[in-house]
Structure formats: C-alpha cells, structure tokens
Coordinates of C-alpha atoms in Angstrom, one line a residue:
M1 CA -21.0 -11.0 -22.6
N2 CA -20.9 -12.3 -26.9
E3 CA -18.0 -12.6 -26.2
S4 CA -16.9 -11.8 -29.9
N5 CA -18.9 -8.4 -29.3
F6 CA -16.7 -8.4 -27.1
N7 CA -14.5 -4.5 -27.3
R8 CA -12.6 -4.0 -23.7
R9 CA -12.3 -0.3 -24.4
D10 CA -16.0 0.0 -24.5
F11 CA -16.7 -2.4 -21.8
L12 CA -14.6 0.5 -19.6
K13 CA -15.7 3.7 -21.1
S14 CA -18.7 2.4 -21.0
A15 CA -18.4 2.0 -16.8
C16 CA -16.2 5.7 -16.6
I17 CA -19.7 8.3 -15.1
G18 CA -19.3 11.3 -16.9
V19 CA -16.9 13.8 -14.7
G20 CA -18.4 17.1 -17.0
A21 CA -21.2 17.0 -15.2
L22 CA -19.7 16.9 -11.6
S23 CA -19.5 20.7 -9.5
L24 CA -21.0 22.3 -6.8
S25 CA -23.7 22.7 -7.7
G26 CA -25.1 18.9 -8.6
C27 CA -25.4 15.9 -10.8
G28 CA -28.8 15.6 -10.8
D29 CA -30.4 12.1 -11.1
E30 CA -28.4 9.5 -13.4
I31 CA -30.0 6.0 -14.4
R32 CA -27.8 3.9 -15.8
R33 CA -28.5 -0.1 -16.1
D34 CA -25.6 -2.8 -14.7
A35 CA -24.2 -5.9 -16.6
D36 CA -27.7 -7.6 -16.8
G37 CA -28.9 -5.1 -18.1
E38 CA -30.9 -3.9 -14.2
P39 CA -31.1 0.0 -13.4
I40 CA -29.2 1.2 -10.7
K41 CA -27.7 4.2 -9.6
N42 CA -25.2 6.1 -9.6
F43 CA -24.7 9.9 -8.7
G44 CA -28.4 11.9 -7.0
N45 CA -28.7 14.4 -5.6
E46 CA -29.2 15.5 -2.0
N47 CA -29.1 18.4 0.3
G48 CA -28.1 20.5 -3.7
L49 CA -24.3 18.1 -3.4
P50 CA -23.7 14.8 -5.6
S51 CA -24.6 11.8 -4.1
I52 CA -23.8 6.9 -5.0
D53 CA -24.2 5.3 -1.8
V54 CA -21.3 3.6 -1.6
L55 CA -18.7 5.9 -2.9
I56 CA -14.9 4.4 -2.6
I57 CA -11.4 5.6 -3.0
G58 CA -8.9 3.8 -4.6
S59 CA -8.9 1.6 -8.0
G60 CA -6.7 -1.1 -6.7
G61 CA -7.2 -4.6 -5.4
A62 CA -8.9 -4.0 -2.5
G63 CA -11.0 -1.0 -3.7
L64 CA -11.2 -3.1 -6.7
R65 CA -12.9 -6.1 -4.3
A66 CA -14.3 -4.5 -2.0
A67 CA -17.0 -2.3 -4.4
V68 CA -17.7 -5.6 -6.1
A69 CA -18.9 -7.3 -2.8
V70 CA -20.5 -4.0 -2.5
R71 CA -22.9 -5.1 -6.2
K72 CA -22.8 -8.7 -4.8
K73 CA -24.7 -8.5 -1.1
H74 CA -26.6 -5.6 -2.8
P75 CA -27.2 -4.9 -6.2
S76 CA -29.0 -2.1 -5.3
L77 CA -26.7 0.1 -3.8
G78 CA -25.0 2.7 -6.1
V79 CA -21.0 2.2 -6.1
V80 CA -18.8 4.9 -7.3
V81 CA -15.3 4.2 -7.5
V82 CA -12.4 6.9 -7.2
N83 CA -8.7 7.0 -8.2
K84 CA -6.9 10.6 -9.5
G85 CA -6.1 8.8 -13.2
M86 CA -6.7 5.5 -15.5
P87 CA -8.0 2.4 -12.5
S88 CA -5.0 0.5 -14.0
R89 CA -2.2 3.1 -12.2
N90 CA -1.9 1.3 -9.1
A91 CA 0.2 -0.5 -6.0
T92 CA -1.7 -4.2 -7.2
C93 CA -0.4 -4.4 -10.5
M94 CA 3.0 -3.8 -9.5
A95 CA 3.4 -7.1 -7.4
E96 CA 4.8 -9.0 -8.8
G97 CA 5.8 -12.8 -6.4
G98 CA 2.6 -13.9 -5.5
I99 CA -0.6 -13.8 -3.3
N100 CA -0.1 -15.9 0.1
G101 CA -3.3 -18.8 1.0
V102 CA -3.2 -22.5 1.8
I103 CA -5.0 -23.8 -0.4
D104 CA -3.3 -27.7 -1.2
F105 CA -4.2 -28.9 2.8
E106 CA -2.4 -32.5 1.9
H107 CA 0.7 -31.9 2.1
G108 CA 1.1 -30.6 6.0
D109 CA -0.2 -27.2 5.4
S110 CA -2.6 -26.1 7.2
H111 CA -5.0 -22.8 8.9
K112 CA -2.2 -22.8 11.6
L113 CA 1.3 -22.7 9.9
H114 CA 0.2 -19.2 8.0
A115 CA -1.2 -17.7 11.0
Y116 CA 1.9 -19.0 12.7
D117 CA 4.7 -18.1 10.0
T118 CA 1.7 -14.6 10.0
V119 CA 2.4 -14.0 13.7
K120 CA 6.6 -14.0 13.6
G121 CA 7.4 -12.8 10.5
S122 CA 5.7 -9.8 12.4
D123 CA 7.4 -10.0 14.9
F124 CA 4.8 -11.0 17.3
L125 CA 2.8 -7.3 16.1
G126 CA 0.6 -9.0 14.6
D127 CA -2.6 -9.6 16.5
Q128 CA -3.2 -13.3 16.1
D129 CA -6.9 -13.4 16.8
V130 CA -7.3 -11.1 13.7
I131 CA -4.6 -13.4 11.6
A132 CA -6.0 -16.0 12.1
K133 CA -9.5 -15.1 10.6
F134 CA -7.3 -13.8 7.6
V135 CA -5.1 -17.3 7.0
E136 CA -9.0 -18.3 6.7
K137 CA -10.1 -15.9 4.0
A138 CA -6.9 -16.1 2.1
T139 CA -7.8 -19.4 1.1
E140 CA -11.6 -17.9 0.0
A141 CA -9.0 -15.8 -1.5
I142 CA -7.7 -17.8 -3.9
H143 CA -10.8 -19.4 -4.8
E144 CA -12.4 -16.7 -6.0
L145 CA -10.4 -15.0 -8.0
D146 CA -9.5 -18.4 -9.4
Y147 CA -13.1 -18.1 -10.0
A148 CA -13.1 -15.1 -10.8
G149 CA -11.0 -16.0 -14.5
M150 CA -6.9 -15.0 -13.6
P151 CA -4.4 -15.8 -14.8
F152 CA -3.2 -18.3 -12.4
S153 CA -0.2 -20.5 -13.1
R154 CA -1.1 -24.1 -13.7
K155 CA 0.6 -27.8 -11.9
D156 CA 0.4 -30.4 -14.1
G157 CA -2.8 -31.0 -13.2
G158 CA -4.0 -27.5 -13.6
D159 CA -4.0 -26.9 -10.0
V160 CA -3.2 -23.2 -8.9
A161 CA 0.5 -23.3 -8.9
A162 CA 2.8 -22.2 -5.6
R163 CA 6.1 -21.5 -4.6
F164 CA 7.8 -20.1 -1.2
A165 CA 8.0 -16.9 -0.5
G166 CA 10.5 -15.3 2.7
G167 CA 9.7 -16.8 6.1
A168 CA 7.4 -19.1 4.6
K169 CA 7.7 -23.5 5.5
F170 CA 5.3 -24.1 3.0
E171 CA 4.7 -23.6 -1.0
R172 CA 1.8 -21.7 -0.7
C173 CA 2.7 -17.7 -1.7
N174 CA 0.5 -18.6 -5.6
Y175 CA 1.2 -17.2 -8.3
A176 CA 0.8 -16.1 -12.5
A177 CA 4.2 -15.7 -13.6
D178 CA 6.2 -13.0 -12.0
K179 CA 3.1 -11.1 -13.2
T180 CA 0.0 -11.6 -10.1
G181 CA -0.8 -7.9 -9.2
H182 CA -1.2 -7.0 -12.5
A183 CA -2.9 -10.4 -13.5
M184 CA -5.0 -9.9 -10.1
M185 CA -5.7 -6.8 -11.6
H186 CA -7.1 -7.1 -13.3
A187 CA -9.3 -9.5 -13.4
C188 CA -11.1 -8.1 -10.5
L189 CA -11.1 -4.7 -12.6
D190 CA -13.5 -7.0 -15.1
E191 CA -15.9 -8.3 -12.4
A192 CA -15.7 -5.2 -11.4
I193 CA -17.7 -3.5 -14.6
S194 CA -19.3 -6.3 -15.0
S195 CA -20.7 -6.1 -11.8
G196 CA -21.7 -2.9 -12.9
V197 CA -19.7 -0.7 -10.6
K198 CA -19.0 2.5 -12.1
F199 CA -15.9 4.8 -11.9
L200 CA -14.8 8.7 -11.1
L201 CA -11.7 9.0 -13.0
D202 CA -8.9 12.9 -12.4
H203 CA -10.7 13.0 -9.1
Y204 CA -8.3 13.4 -5.6
L205 CA -9.1 13.1 -2.7
L206 CA -9.3 16.2 -1.1
D207 CA -9.8 15.4 2.4
L208 CA -13.8 14.0 4.2
S209 CA -16.0 15.1 5.2
T210 CA -18.0 14.0 8.7
D211 CA -21.8 14.9 10.5
G212 CA -21.4 14.9 13.6
D213 CA -19.3 11.8 14.4
T214 CA -20.1 10.5 11.3
C215 CA -18.4 10.9 7.7
E216 CA -21.1 11.5 5.6
G217 CA -18.4 11.9 2.2
V218 CA -15.9 13.2 0.6
V219 CA -15.0 16.1 -0.7
L220 CA -13.2 16.1 -4.5
L221 CA -10.7 17.6 -6.7
N222 CA -11.7 17.4 -10.2
I223 CA -8.1 17.2 -12.1
R224 CA -9.7 18.0 -15.8
T225 CA -10.4 21.2 -14.3
G226 CA -9.7 22.4 -11.3
D227 CA -13.2 22.1 -9.8
V228 CA -13.6 21.7 -5.7
V229 CA -16.6 19.1 -5.9
P230 CA -18.2 17.6 -2.7
I231 CA -19.8 13.9 -2.3
L232 CA -22.5 13.4 -0.3
A233 CA -22.1 9.4 0.4
K234 CA -24.3 6.5 3.0
A235 CA -20.6 4.8 2.9
V236 CA -17.1 5.4 2.7
V237 CA -14.1 3.0 1.4
L238 CA -10.2 4.0 2.0
A239 CA -8.1 2.1 0.1
S240 CA -5.9 4.1 -1.8
G241 CA -2.7 2.7 -0.8
G242 CA 0.5 3.2 2.4
Y243 CA 3.0 5.5 1.9
T244 CA 6.4 4.6 1.7
R245 CA 6.1 6.9 -1.4
L246 CA 8.3 9.3 1.4
F247 CA 11.6 7.2 0.5
F248 CA 10.7 9.5 -2.6
N249 CA 14.2 8.5 -4.0
R250 CA 14.2 5.4 -3.4
T251 CA 10.8 3.0 -3.5
S252 CA 9.0 0.3 -6.1
T253 CA 6.1 2.8 -4.7
P254 CA 4.0 4.3 -7.4
F255 CA 4.2 7.7 -7.8
N256 CA 0.8 8.4 -7.4
A257 CA 0.8 6.6 -4.4
T258 CA 1.1 9.3 -2.2
G259 CA -1.3 8.5 1.4
D260 CA -4.2 10.3 0.3
G261 CA -6.6 7.8 2.2
I262 CA -4.4 8.4 5.9
A263 CA -3.7 12.2 5.6
A264 CA -7.3 12.7 5.2
A265 CA -8.1 10.1 7.8
L266 CA -5.5 12.3 9.9
R267 CA -7.3 15.1 9.8
A268 CA -10.7 14.3 10.3
G269 CA -9.2 12.7 13.7
L270 CA -8.5 9.5 12.9
A271 CA -5.6 6.7 14.2
F272 CA -2.7 6.3 12.5
K273 CA -1.0 3.2 13.6
D274 CA 2.0 1.6 13.9
P275 CA 3.5 4.3 10.9
E276 CA 7.1 3.8 12.2
M277 CA 6.8 -0.3 10.6
L278 CA 7.9 0.6 6.9
Q279 CA 8.8 -1.9 5.1
F280 CA 12.3 -2.7 2.7
H281 CA 11.9 -5.1 0.1
P282 CA 15.5 -5.9 -0.4
T283 CA 15.8 -6.8 -4.2
G284 CA 15.4 -3.3 -5.6
V285 CA 17.4 -2.3 -8.8
R286 CA 20.5 0.0 -7.6
N287 CA 18.6 2.3 -10.5
G288 CA 15.9 3.8 -8.3
G289 CA 15.1 0.6 -7.0
A290 CA 12.4 -0.3 -9.0
L291 CA 11.2 -4.1 -7.7
I292 CA 13.1 -7.5 -8.4
T293 CA 10.7 -9.8 -6.9
E294 CA 11.5 -12.1 -3.9
A295 CA 10.3 -15.0 -6.3
A296 CA 13.6 -14.8 -7.6
R297 CA 14.9 -16.1 -4.2
G298 CA 11.4 -18.5 -3.9
L299 CA 13.3 -20.0 -7.2
G300 CA 16.4 -20.2 -6.3
G301 CA 18.1 -16.8 -6.1
K302 CA 21.3 -16.1 -5.2
L303 CA 22.6 -13.1 -3.2
I304 CA 26.7 -12.6 -3.9
N305 CA 28.7 -9.8 -2.5
N306 CA 32.1 -8.7 -3.9
K307 CA 34.6 -11.1 -2.4
G308 CA 32.4 -13.5 -4.4
E309 CA 30.8 -15.5 -0.8
R310 CA 26.5 -16.1 -0.9
F311 CA 27.1 -14.3 2.6
M312 CA 23.2 -14.5 3.5
S313 CA 24.5 -18.4 5.4
R314 CA 26.0 -15.8 7.6
Y315 CA 22.7 -14.2 8.7
S316 CA 20.0 -16.9 8.7
K317 CA 19.4 -20.4 8.4
K318 CA 16.9 -20.1 6.3
M319 CA 19.2 -17.6 3.2
E320 CA 18.4 -16.0 1.4
L321 CA 14.1 -17.0 1.8
A322 CA 14.3 -15.1 5.5
P323 CA 12.1 -12.7 6.1
R324 CA 12.2 -9.5 4.4
D325 CA 13.6 -7.7 7.1
I326 CA 16.1 -10.0 7.5
V327 CA 17.6 -9.9 4.3
S328 CA 17.0 -6.2 3.7
R329 CA 19.8 -5.3 7.0
S330 CA 22.1 -8.1 5.9
I331 CA 23.1 -6.4 2.5
E332 CA 23.5 -3.7 4.0
T333 CA 25.4 -4.7 6.2
E334 CA 27.5 -6.2 3.8
I335 CA 27.9 -3.1 2.1
R336 CA 28.7 -0.5 5.3
E337 CA 30.9 -2.9 5.6
G338 CA 32.4 -2.9 2.8
R339 CA 31.9 -6.1 0.7
G340 CA 29.3 -4.2 -1.4
F341 CA 29.6 -3.1 -5.3
G342 CA 30.2 0.7 -5.9
E343 CA 29.4 3.7 -3.6
G344 CA 27.0 5.8 -1.7
M345 CA 23.6 5.7 -3.2
G346 CA 25.1 3.9 -6.1
S347 CA 26.0 0.5 -3.4
Y348 CA 25.4 -3.1 -4.2
V349 CA 25.2 -6.4 -4.2
L350 CA 24.0 -8.5 -6.7
L351 CA 21.3 -11.8 -7.4
D352 CA 22.5 -14.3 -9.4
V353 CA 19.8 -16.4 -10.9
T354 CA 22.2 -17.6 -13.7
H355 CA 22.2 -21.1 -12.5
L356 CA 18.3 -22.1 -13.8
G357 CA 18.3 -21.8 -17.0
E358 CA 16.7 -19.9 -19.7
E359 CA 13.8 -21.5 -20.0
K360 CA 13.1 -21.4 -15.9
I361 CA 13.2 -17.3 -16.4
M362 CA 11.9 -17.3 -19.0
G363 CA 9.0 -19.0 -17.4
G364 CA 9.1 -18.1 -13.6
L365 CA 10.3 -14.6 -14.2
P366 CA 10.3 -13.0 -17.1
Q367 CA 8.7 -9.4 -16.6
I368 CA 12.0 -8.8 -14.1
R369 CA 13.8 -9.9 -16.9
H370 CA 12.1 -6.8 -18.5
V371 CA 13.5 -5.0 -15.4
A372 CA 16.7 -5.8 -15.3
M373 CA 17.2 -4.7 -18.9
L374 CA 15.5 -1.8 -19.0
F375 CA 17.4 -0.3 -15.8
E376 CA 20.7 -2.4 -15.6
N377 CA 20.9 -3.0 -19.3
M378 CA 21.7 -6.9 -17.5
D379 CA 20.3 -9.5 -19.5
L380 CA 20.4 -11.5 -15.8
V381 CA 19.2 -14.7 -18.4
K382 CA 23.1 -14.6 -18.8
E383 CA 24.6 -12.7 -16.0
P384 CA 23.3 -11.3 -12.1
V385 CA 21.7 -8.1 -10.8
K386 CA 22.5 -5.1 -9.1
I387 CA 20.2 -4.7 -6.4
R388 CA 19.7 -2.5 -2.7
P389 CA 16.8 -2.4 -0.9
T390 CA 13.9 -0.9 -2.3
A391 CA 11.5 1.0 0.2
H392 CA 8.2 -1.1 -0.2
Y393 CA 5.4 -1.2 2.1
S394 CA 3.9 0.1 4.7
M395 CA 2.7 -1.9 8.3
G396 CA 0.8 0.9 9.1
G397 CA -2.8 2.2 8.5
I398 CA -5.5 3.2 9.5
D399 CA -6.9 2.2 13.2
V400 CA -9.1 0.0 12.3
V401 CA -11.1 -1.4 15.5
K402 CA -12.8 -4.3 13.9
F403 CA -11.8 -6.4 10.7
D404 CA -14.6 -8.3 10.6
D405 CA -15.9 -5.6 8.0
M406 CA -13.2 -3.0 8.5
S407 CA -14.4 0.0 10.0
T408 CA -13.1 2.2 11.5
E409 CA -14.1 4.3 15.9
M410 CA -15.5 6.5 12.9
P411 CA -19.3 5.5 11.7
G412 CA -19.3 4.6 7.6
L413 CA -15.9 4.7 7.1
Y414 CA -13.9 1.7 5.9
A415 CA -10.2 1.5 5.6
A416 CA -9.2 -1.7 2.9
G417 CA -5.4 -3.2 2.0
E418 CA -2.0 -0.9 2.5
T419 CA -4.7 1.4 3.4
S420 CA -6.0 0.6 6.8
C421 CA -4.2 -1.1 9.8
A422 CA -5.9 -4.2 10.9
S423 CA -3.0 -5.5 13.3
I424 CA -1.9 -8.4 10.4
H425 CA 1.8 -7.4 9.4
G426 CA 2.7 -5.5 13.1
A427 CA 6.3 -5.0 12.4
N428 CA 7.6 -6.8 9.0
R429 CA 4.9 -8.5 6.3
L430 CA 5.5 -11.3 4.5
G431 CA 6.7 -12.1 1.8
G432 CA 3.2 -12.9 -0.6
N433 CA 0.7 -11.6 1.9
S434 CA 0.4 -8.7 0.7
L435 CA -2.7 -9.5 -2.0
T436 CA -4.1 -11.6 -0.1
D437 CA -4.4 -8.4 1.9
A438 CA -5.5 -6.2 -0.2
A439 CA -8.0 -9.3 -1.9
V440 CA -9.7 -10.6 2.1
T441 CA -10.4 -6.6 3.3
G442 CA -10.9 -4.8 0.6
K443 CA -13.9 -7.7 0.2
L444 CA -14.5 -7.0 3.8
A445 CA -14.9 -3.5 4.1
G446 CA -16.4 -3.8 1.1
E447 CA -19.7 -5.6 2.9
G448 CA -18.9 -4.1 6.2
A449 CA -20.1 -0.9 3.9
G450 CA -22.7 -1.9 1.9
D451 CA -24.8 -3.6 5.1
Y452 CA -24.1 -0.1 6.9
A453 CA -25.5 2.2 3.7
A454 CA -28.2 -0.5 3.2
S455 CA -29.6 1.0 7.4
R456 CA -28.8 4.3 6.2
A457 CA -32.0 5.8 6.0
A458 CA -30.4 9.0 4.9
F459 CA -27.4 10.8 3.1
G460 CA -25.4 13.9 6.0
S461 CA -26.5 16.7 5.6
G462 CA -23.5 18.3 3.0
K463 CA -23.4 21.3 5.3
R464 CA -20.0 20.2 6.4
A465 CA -18.3 18.9 3.2
S466 CA -19.6 22.3 1.3
E467 CA -18.1 24.0 3.9
L468 CA -14.8 22.3 3.1
A469 CA -15.5 23.0 -0.1
Q470 CA -14.8 26.5 0.5
K471 CA -11.8 26.5 2.1
W472 CA -10.3 24.5 -0.2
Q473 CA -11.0 26.5 -3.3
L474 CA -9.9 28.7 -1.5
R475 CA -6.8 27.4 -0.2
I476 CA -6.7 25.9 -4.1
K477 CA -6.5 30.0 -5.6
E478 CA -4.4 30.7 -3.0
I479 CA -1.5 27.8 -4.1
V480 CA -2.1 28.6 -7.1
S481 CA -0.9 32.2 -7.9
G482 CA 1.2 32.0 -9.5
S483 CA 4.7 34.3 -7.7
G484 CA 6.4 30.6 -7.3
E485 CA 9.8 29.3 -8.6
P486 CA 9.3 26.6 -10.8
N487 CA 11.5 24.2 -9.3
E488 CA 11.4 24.3 -5.9
L489 CA 8.4 22.5 -5.2
Y490 CA 10.5 20.1 -6.9
S491 CA 14.1 20.6 -4.8
L492 CA 12.0 20.4 -1.2
R493 CA 10.8 16.7 -2.2
E494 CA 14.0 15.7 -3.5
E495 CA 15.8 17.2 -0.3
F496 CA 12.3 15.3 1.1
G497 CA 13.3 12.2 0.5
R498 CA 17.0 11.7 1.2
Q499 CA 16.1 13.5 4.2
N500 CA 14.0 10.2 5.4
W501 CA 16.8 7.3 3.9
D502 CA 19.1 8.9 5.8
N503 CA 17.7 9.4 8.9
M504 CA 14.8 6.6 8.9
G505 CA 15.7 4.3 7.1
I506 CA 17.1 0.7 7.3
F507 CA 19.3 2.1 10.7
R508 CA 17.8 4.3 13.4
T509 CA 19.3 6.0 15.1
G510 CA 17.8 8.6 18.6
E511 CA 19.9 10.5 17.5
K512 CA 19.5 11.1 13.7
L513 CA 15.2 10.7 14.5
E514 CA 15.6 13.8 16.5
A515 CA 17.4 15.4 13.9
L516 CA 15.3 14.6 11.4
N517 CA 12.1 15.3 13.3
E518 CA 13.6 19.3 13.4
T519 CA 14.0 18.4 10.0
L520 CA 9.8 17.6 9.3
K521 CA 9.0 21.2 11.2
Q522 CA 11.7 22.5 8.8
I523 CA 10.3 20.9 5.7
Q524 CA 7.0 21.5 6.4
A525 CA 6.9 25.0 7.0
R526 CA 8.6 25.4 4.1
H527 CA 5.9 23.8 2.0
A528 CA 3.0 25.3 3.8
E529 CA 4.0 28.8 2.2
M530 CA 5.2 27.3 -1.0
K531 CA 3.3 28.9 -4.1
I532 CA 3.4 27.4 -7.8
A533 CA 4.6 28.9 -11.3
N534 CA 0.9 28.0 -13.2
P535 CA -2.7 29.5 -12.6
N536 CA -4.5 27.1 -14.3
L537 CA -6.3 24.8 -12.5
A538 CA -6.7 22.1 -15.6
F539 CA -4.6 19.6 -15.6
N540 CA -2.3 20.8 -12.2
T541 CA 0.0 18.2 -12.3
A542 CA 2.4 20.3 -10.1
L543 CA -0.9 21.1 -7.8
I544 CA -1.4 17.8 -7.3
D545 CA 2.7 17.1 -6.5
Y546 CA 2.4 19.8 -4.3
L547 CA -1.1 18.0 -2.4
E548 CA 0.7 14.6 -2.5
L549 CA 3.4 16.3 -1.3
G550 CA 1.8 17.6 1.9
N551 CA 0.5 14.1 2.9
L552 CA 2.9 12.5 2.3
I553 CA 5.1 15.4 4.9
L554 CA 1.8 14.4 7.4
L555 CA 3.0 10.4 7.5
A556 CA 6.5 11.2 7.8
R557 CA 5.8 13.2 10.9
C558 CA 3.5 11.1 12.7
A559 CA 6.4 7.7 10.8
C560 CA 8.8 9.9 12.5
V561 CA 7.6 10.3 16.2
G562 CA 6.7 6.6 16.1
A563 CA 9.7 5.6 15.2
L564 CA 11.6 7.8 17.7
N565 CA 9.7 6.6 21.0
R566 CA 9.6 2.8 20.2
K567 CA 13.1 2.5 22.1
E568 CA 14.3 -1.6 21.1
S569 CA 14.4 -2.7 17.5
R570 CA 11.6 -4.7 16.7
G571 CA 10.9 -6.0 12.8
A572 CA 11.7 -3.7 10.6
H573 CA 11.1 -1.2 13.0
T574 CA 15.6 -1.4 13.2
R575 CA 17.4 1.2 16.4
E576 CA 21.5 1.0 16.4
D577 CA 20.9 2.3 20.5
Y578 CA 18.3 -0.3 21.4
P579 CA 19.4 -3.5 19.3
K580 CA 17.0 -5.6 21.3
R581 CA 13.3 -6.6 21.5
D582 CA 11.5 -5.1 24.1
D583 CA 8.4 -6.9 24.9
V584 CA 7.7 -5.6 28.6
N585 CA 7.9 -2.2 27.0
F586 CA 6.9 -2.4 23.6
L587 CA 5.2 -4.8 22.6
K588 CA 1.9 -2.7 21.9
H589 CA 0.5 -1.1 18.6
T590 CA 1.6 3.0 18.2
L591 CA -1.2 5.3 17.4
V592 CA -0.1 8.7 16.2
R593 CA -3.3 11.6 16.0
L594 CA -2.7 15.6 15.5
N595 CA -3.3 17.6 17.9
G596 CA -3.4 21.3 16.7
D597 CA -1.4 20.3 13.3
E598 CA 0.7 18.2 15.9
P599 CA 1.2 13.5 16.1
T600 CA 0.9 13.1 19.2
I601 CA 1.1 9.0 20.4
S602 CA -0.4 6.7 22.7
Y603 CA -0.6 3.3 22.4
K604 CA -2.8 -0.5 22.7
D605 CA -2.1 -3.4 23.4
V606 CA -1.3 -6.6 20.8
V607 CA -3.3 -9.4 21.2
I608 CA -1.4 -12.3 22.0
T609 CA -4.3 -15.6 21.4
E610 CA -2.6 -18.6 20.6
F611 CA 1.3 -18.4 20.2
P612 CA 3.2 -17.5 22.5
V613 CA 5.4 -14.6 22.7
E614 CA 8.8 -16.2 22.2
E615 CA 12.9 -14.7 20.1
R616 CA 11.9 -14.4 16.7
K617 CA 14.8 -16.6 15.0
Y618 CA 14.9 -18.0 11.3

C-alpha cells in the first residue's frame, strides 16, 4: 500500500459490509477483493439465507487475531467479524499494563518459570498441560505483534521493553507505555482489514443456531433497523468478551461487554466453566471503577492507608506486586478495619506514584494520569490518587475441550479470549496474561475454525436458524410494546449490580450467596415481564440494554450457584465461612449447564502435570 495515499477512514469503510442488504430473504452473492486484489467470497446465499465460511462474534484482540489467522491459513475463505458497534469498541483497547511473554531468555527467565507463575497465580486451578502450551505460544505472539507493527515501548538497544507485573518473578510484561491494549487492538485491526477480513457492524448476537449437534450459524439483530437476521456459517468463533459488567455499578469492563456469547452458548446447551471465578483489580478509581493500571505498581507505586502506612507489608512479601486477588483483599481489609478513607461505596485508599517523578510518569503512565484527572480531578504527578478494587476480569467462560484449536463440545463452534475458558487462569489471572490470552487463543481459534470450515462441503439446512429468527421477531415485538415505564429497566439494572457487589463481591459467605440466589431469580422474573416504552425498532438502545441485562442476569445466576457450591477459598473466590483452600473436595472445575431455565452443576478434574499442588505463598 502506498503510504502517501493511505486514508484510514476509507480503508476501514472499504472493510465494512453494507448492512442494508441483509434481511431474512438473504443478501445474494457478493464478490469483493482482498488486500492483494484477489477476489474473495463474503456473504453468499445458501438455503435462502445469508452465509459465510467463518463468522466471528466480537472485534477485540481475540476476534481480530482469529480473523487474521483464518485468512492467513485459508485465504480462499470468506471471514466476517460481527460487532455491536464500531470494531474499535472493545475491552482490549482498555487494557493498559502490558502483555506477558518471555522474549528475553538471557537473564534467567524461561517458559517453565512463566508457566509456574501462572499455575501458582491460578491457585492451582489452572490446567497445567494447557498452561505449558500457552506460555510457549506467548513468546510467538509477542514477536508476531511486533512484526505486525504494534508500537511497543523500546529498550535503548531497540528490543521490546518489559516490566514486572503482579505474581511474576521476572520482567516479562511487554508494554507500550500504559496503552498496550490500545496499541495492540489497532495493530490487529489494521492487519485484519489488510488481510481481507470484512466487518458487519451494528449487529447484536441473539442466539446460536444448531443443525443436529452441529453449529450452523447465528441469529443477529440489526440494530440499525430492528430486523432479525439468521446467518449460516460453516464455523463460528465466539470472542465477545467477559461478564464482569454484572457488577454494574463498579467495574472496569466496558459497557458493551455483557457476556452475550457465553449466554448464547449456555442456551445452546454448552457448559459454562468456573463462572464463580471473577477477578477484582486492586486499583480502580474510587468513582466508578475505571482502571489504574497494574503498571503503576510495577514501576514502584505504593498503597497508603489513612495512617500513612504502606500497608501491603502486612499481607505479602511481594508488597504491591502480589497477585491481584491478594492485593484486592488487602485493600478491602484495610477499609473494613477502619484504616481507609471515606465511607460506604465512597471508601478508598491511596496509590502514590509521585516519587517516580513527572518524566517517568509521563513516559510510562500517561494514560492513567489522564484517567485520574478525568475521574478524580487529581494529578498523580503531584498527589496520590484515590483507588478501590473494581470488578475487572472473568476467569470463567465457555468450556473449551481442546486448547490446540479452541474448539468446544459443539462441532463448528470455537471460543477465544475472555469468552472462553481453556483453564489458563484458574482461580486468578496474573496481570499481563489477558492480552496474551487474547492473542494466543484468538489465533488458535481462527486456525481451528478455518480448518473446520475448509473441510465442510456444505452449510447447514438453515431450518433451525429460520425458526429461531421468527421466534425472536415475535419476542422483540412483545418486548417493545410501548407500555413500559421508561426508568424501570435502569432501576432494575442498578439494583442488580448493587446486589451482586454486596453479596458476591470480594468477600462472600453462604448466607449472602443464598440470599443473592433468591434475589436473582426474582430479578430474572421481573426482567422477563418488563416492556420497553419505545416501540421504534431503529437504533432502539433501550432494547439492546434490555437484552444485555437478560444475559448478565443469566450469567450472574450461574456464578452465584458456582460460588455457593464451592465451599472453600481459592484465588479470587473468598468464602469467609470457608477460609481455607480445600484440595480434597474442590481441586476441580465447576461446570454449569442449563436444565430448562435452572443452572445445574457438575465438576471436572484439574489437570496436574509438572508442578505439585502446594500452599500458595507470596
């Protein structure tokens, strides 16, 4: 491409499929050309329905890496990425601290040490066979992103710069200032567009469609028009993000990450693995929970209580660089025992980086300086910032049965990133491993989906997809009857978030979880009877809010049941009534499926290979 003639807006526009052509009657055959000028097939018309070889739900790092992987390995396949909004609206671009992967092997670090840190960080709930493969793929991912043009920060010699992240023995968290996810997402987006990937924007996932036991495609809602659109695909990759938005009032998760892919998989009969394992990041800003990156502590940030003490010395030898679950519990303990500032939900401690100096802060932490000024009106160059833990990451997700291709138990369906659970993170994810997860699992899922699609001669019948679409059309017409109270939905959403935070937050008890379980059933029933006051289907954001809340309620019920039945404390799951880890009864994964509308539980053994289970000390 001639750089002097490059216009990114036109470049992106050329990648977006015209949504107006999509309807229940199909969209016909459309031939476009990829970045090399070769014709590729986008949407075809099979059995009277729009069809595509590989359909990817979600345009974050995992979805984009999956899309590129399909095109690189199978350039003749058509690939379409579906997103609720613009492709750059995702959780990946909000990740700040860095991306883990060993690229410096000359100073004592190794894949084995990265694997051990990840296993120990997971509180031994991570599957060790998967983790061993993950850390090797992590190194490949860093080099691939570097080669793709990701603007990493650099050492004096030009190598990618790295720093410490919580729970790590070596500096293996590679970074681009404190905007690593933003840099990664845009590098991946540019590579996807130039690879011939096409984007279908303003479309919302309603459900998966199956032909027998095989995934035949999806049913989408066209947000622009309100039309319900069934689409056939030879392979589908779910990469729609996690579900910590269920703590609606206090989370760093973007508003559009509402667990839609996981909820659709549950309704299709798949297992939701380890739903109770929800991570709280230690340092969200006091107001609302927007993220202050772990890199601030990696560079030497100090946590201070109302007595002026650097209190982490009471809880861990690694101080502020202990794993996230330990630091989060420590902060909340300081607040509960009266050593925090403020009261109630406004309570906080301080994160102090002033000693680093303006040059180091502006060079390595410019984004969080902006966040602190935006949300707290505080300049962290001059003063400590007010912080409190915030709901941040979902260790649980769709059960992946084979890490090598990120396949699920349903043929034709793949999962990647935070939507998936390949058991890399177990009960607690290490800082820096999330972007690595997106890059690694995204590529594996894309290659797996591409191989599967290339092996299939025909699409599904489309009968189930058409039936689902018709049911959704009737249901949506019922929801937007125009008879509802305008604020009822949002009041329910606020109540939902508060109940989850109070009863399934950092500290849990059986009594609280029992009460929450009943409350969530009532909230789900109220939601099911609710109507939307606006009957206009075009860009009906209240309808989207309603559908998203329904998915979050379903996932919260699964998480609550998993937490209630896990009678131990492990990683991010802290039961005050069962404070010890119980390896005899709970060294196993929770699997939740739906029996009708009710979550039911089974368990699956954790895979132990190289590292014996031991007491987790930092």
